[in-house]
Amino acid sequence: MAFICLILSGAALLINGLTMLGRVPARDSGVFNVLIGAVQLVLCVAVAVSADGSLPALLSISGTFLFGLTYLSVGLDALLGLGSASLGWFCGLVAAIAVVFAVSNVIVDPFLAVLWATWAGLWTLFFLLLALGRRIGAYTAWALVISSQTTTTIPALFGLSGHWPSGPGATAAALVVLVAVFVGPLWLIAAGGRRRSSSPFLTEPRSPTAA
């Protein structure tokens, strides 16, 4: 279930990034986010019911549950215009919990720890953008696009094939991805500015929750 939810998250992150860059209509992505969030929450509830109070099982779905709530909230806001401030503060909470997950996995699964650290950074961007109103729309959009497949879909496909990345090499690769997610947008924005392009990919985009 976890790997399927990772693939769904990869799709949601990609669509939200493209929406912020003006390539996907906000209402279209709103419907998509509602579907992704709802499916993830249903899967989490199914696991929770079958877990029969098992704390490890409940812990394993807690992160997915928080991500599902994020996507569902983004979708509902895009469709209903609910406002994104509360979503921003919720993303701040998710970012803090993601840091805890990252630290707790440093020894048992360093690769996963780096992924959680990357997701903590992404949700911190949501917090800064939506709750505090920082003008980091373009930066956040590119970070979403870069991270959407590298931190979710690709690891999930390895996991589904029975080859979850492990060892120093995998951890080093994850660290390279982490740097790319947060440094790459700076280069892309700067390159766009030098070209003085009128492409919507290079303009300051709106929030993914804007209707």
PDB file of N, CA and C in Angstrom, residues 15 19-20 22 24 49 52 59 65 80 88 97 101 116 118 152 158 162-163 173 193-194 203 205:
ATOM      1  N   ILE A  15       1.388  17.430 -10.729  1.00  0.00           N
ATOM      2  CA  ILE A  15       0.250  18.224 -11.199  1.00  0.00           C
ATOM      3  C   ILE A  15       0.192  19.564 -10.481  1.00  0.00           C
ATOM      4  N   THR A  19       0.521  23.160 -12.163  1.00  0.00           N
ATOM      5  CA  THR A  19      -0.560  24.128 -11.964  1.00  0.00           C
ATOM      6  C   THR A  19      -0.003  25.476 -11.556  1.00  0.00           C
ATOM      7  N   MET A  20       0.953  25.477 -10.643  1.00  0.00           N
ATOM      8  CA  MET A  20       1.566  26.725 -10.204  1.00  0.00           C
ATOM      9  C   MET A  20       2.342  27.399 -11.321  1.00  0.00           C
ATOM     10  N   GLY A  22       1.325  27.377 -14.364  1.00  0.00           N
ATOM     11  CA  GLY A  22       0.362  27.806 -15.365  1.00  0.00           C
ATOM     12  C   GLY A  22       0.090  26.831 -16.473  1.00  0.00           C
ATOM     13  N   VAL A  24      -1.456  23.744 -16.049  1.00  0.00           N
ATOM     14  CA  VAL A  24      -2.658  22.965 -15.770  1.00  0.00           C
ATOM     15  C   VAL A  24      -3.675  23.890 -15.105  1.00  0.00           C
ATOM     16  N   VAL A  49      -7.974  -0.070  10.084  1.00  0.00           N
ATOM     17  CA  VAL A  49      -9.004  -0.985  10.574  1.00  0.00           C
ATOM     18  C   VAL A  49      -8.461  -2.396  10.699  1.00  0.00           C
ATOM     19  N   ASP A  52      -5.755  -3.642  13.786  1.00  0.00           N
ATOM     20  CA  ASP A  52      -6.184  -4.125  15.093  1.00  0.00           C
ATOM     21  C   ASP A  52      -5.340  -3.525  16.225  1.00  0.00           C
ATOM     22  N   LEU A  59       1.769   3.571  12.675  1.00  0.00           N
ATOM     23  CA  LEU A  59       2.855   4.518  12.410  1.00  0.00           C
ATOM     24  C   LEU A  59       3.222   4.532  10.936  1.00  0.00           C
ATOM     25  N   PHE A  65      -1.281   9.436   5.618  1.00  0.00           N
ATOM     26  CA  PHE A  65      -2.528  10.070   6.033  1.00  0.00           C
ATOM     27  C   PHE A  65      -2.406  11.592   5.996  1.00  0.00           C
ATOM     28  N   LEU A  80     -13.575  25.086  -4.310  1.00  0.00           N
ATOM     29  CA  LEU A  80     -14.560  25.841  -3.539  1.00  0.00           C
ATOM     30  C   LEU A  80     -14.070  27.208  -3.084  1.00  0.00           C
ATOM     31  N   GLY A  88      -1.852  26.216   4.958  1.00  0.00           N
ATOM     32  CA  GLY A  88      -0.442  26.538   5.132  1.00  0.00           C
ATOM     33  C   GLY A  88       0.064  26.178   6.518  1.00  0.00           C
ATOM     34  N   ILE A  97       6.507  17.127  11.591  1.00  0.00           N
ATOM     35  CA  ILE A  97       6.388  15.674  11.789  1.00  0.00           C
ATOM     36  C   ILE A  97       7.312  14.933  10.832  1.00  0.00           C
ATOM     37  N   PHE A 101      10.162  11.990  11.466  1.00  0.00           N
ATOM     38  CA  PHE A 101      10.288  10.733  10.725  1.00  0.00           C
ATOM     39  C   PHE A 101      11.683  10.596  10.111  1.00  0.00           C
ATOM     40  N   TRP A 116      12.400  11.644   3.666  1.00  0.00           N
ATOM     41  CA  TRP A 116      11.574  12.381   4.622  1.00  0.00           C
ATOM     42  C   TRP A 116      12.108  13.793   4.824  1.00  0.00           C
ATOM     43  N   THR A 118      13.609  15.563   2.565  1.00  0.00           N
ATOM     44  CA  THR A 118      13.218  16.308   1.371  1.00  0.00           C
ATOM     45  C   THR A 118      11.756  16.720   1.452  1.00  0.00           C
ATOM     46  N   THR A 152       9.421  10.084  -5.096  1.00  0.00           N
ATOM     47  CA  THR A 152       8.214   9.271  -4.872  1.00  0.00           C
ATOM     48  C   THR A 152       8.092   8.132  -5.887  1.00  0.00           C
ATOM     49  N   PHE A 158      10.978   0.934  -7.479  1.00  0.00           N
ATOM     50  CA  PHE A 158      11.998   0.021  -6.956  1.00  0.00           C
ATOM     51  C   PHE A 158      11.401  -0.861  -5.863  1.00  0.00           C
ATOM     52  N   GLY A 162      10.595  -5.132  -5.472  1.00  0.00           N
ATOM     53  CA  GLY A 162      11.314  -5.863  -4.443  1.00  0.00           C
ATOM     54  C   GLY A 162      12.741  -5.423  -4.249  1.00  0.00           C
ATOM     55  N   HIS A 163      13.086  -4.243  -4.747  1.00  0.00           N
ATOM     56  CA  HIS A 163      14.460  -3.745  -4.645  1.00  0.00           C
ATOM     57  C   HIS A 163      14.481  -2.336  -4.063  1.00  0.00           C
ATOM     58  N   ALA A 173      22.789   8.883  -3.413  1.00  0.00           N
ATOM     59  CA  ALA A 173      21.944   9.317  -4.524  1.00  0.00           C
ATOM     60  C   ALA A 173      20.769  10.148  -4.021  1.00  0.00           C
ATOM     61  N   GLY A 193      15.215  33.959 -16.310  1.00  0.00           N
ATOM     62  CA  GLY A 193      15.374  35.409 -16.299  1.00  0.00           C
ATOM     63  C   GLY A 193      16.358  35.879 -17.352  1.00  0.00           C
ATOM     64  N   ARG A 194      17.420  35.114 -17.560  1.00  0.00           N
ATOM     65  CA  ARG A 194      18.421  35.501 -18.557  1.00  0.00           C
ATOM     66  C   ARG A 194      17.846  35.441 -19.968  1.00  0.00           C
ATOM     67  N   THR A 203       7.330  32.651 -15.210  1.00  0.00           N
ATOM     68  CA  THR A 203       6.716  33.771 -14.520  1.00  0.00           C
ATOM     69  C   THR A 203       6.379  33.392 -13.095  1.00  0.00           C
ATOM     70  N   PRO A 205       4.203  32.258 -10.493  1.00  0.00           N
ATOM     71  CA  PRO A 205       2.919  31.586 -10.592  1.00  0.00           C
ATOM     72  C   PRO A 205       2.056  31.845  -9.367  1.00  0.00           C
TER      73      PRO A 205
END
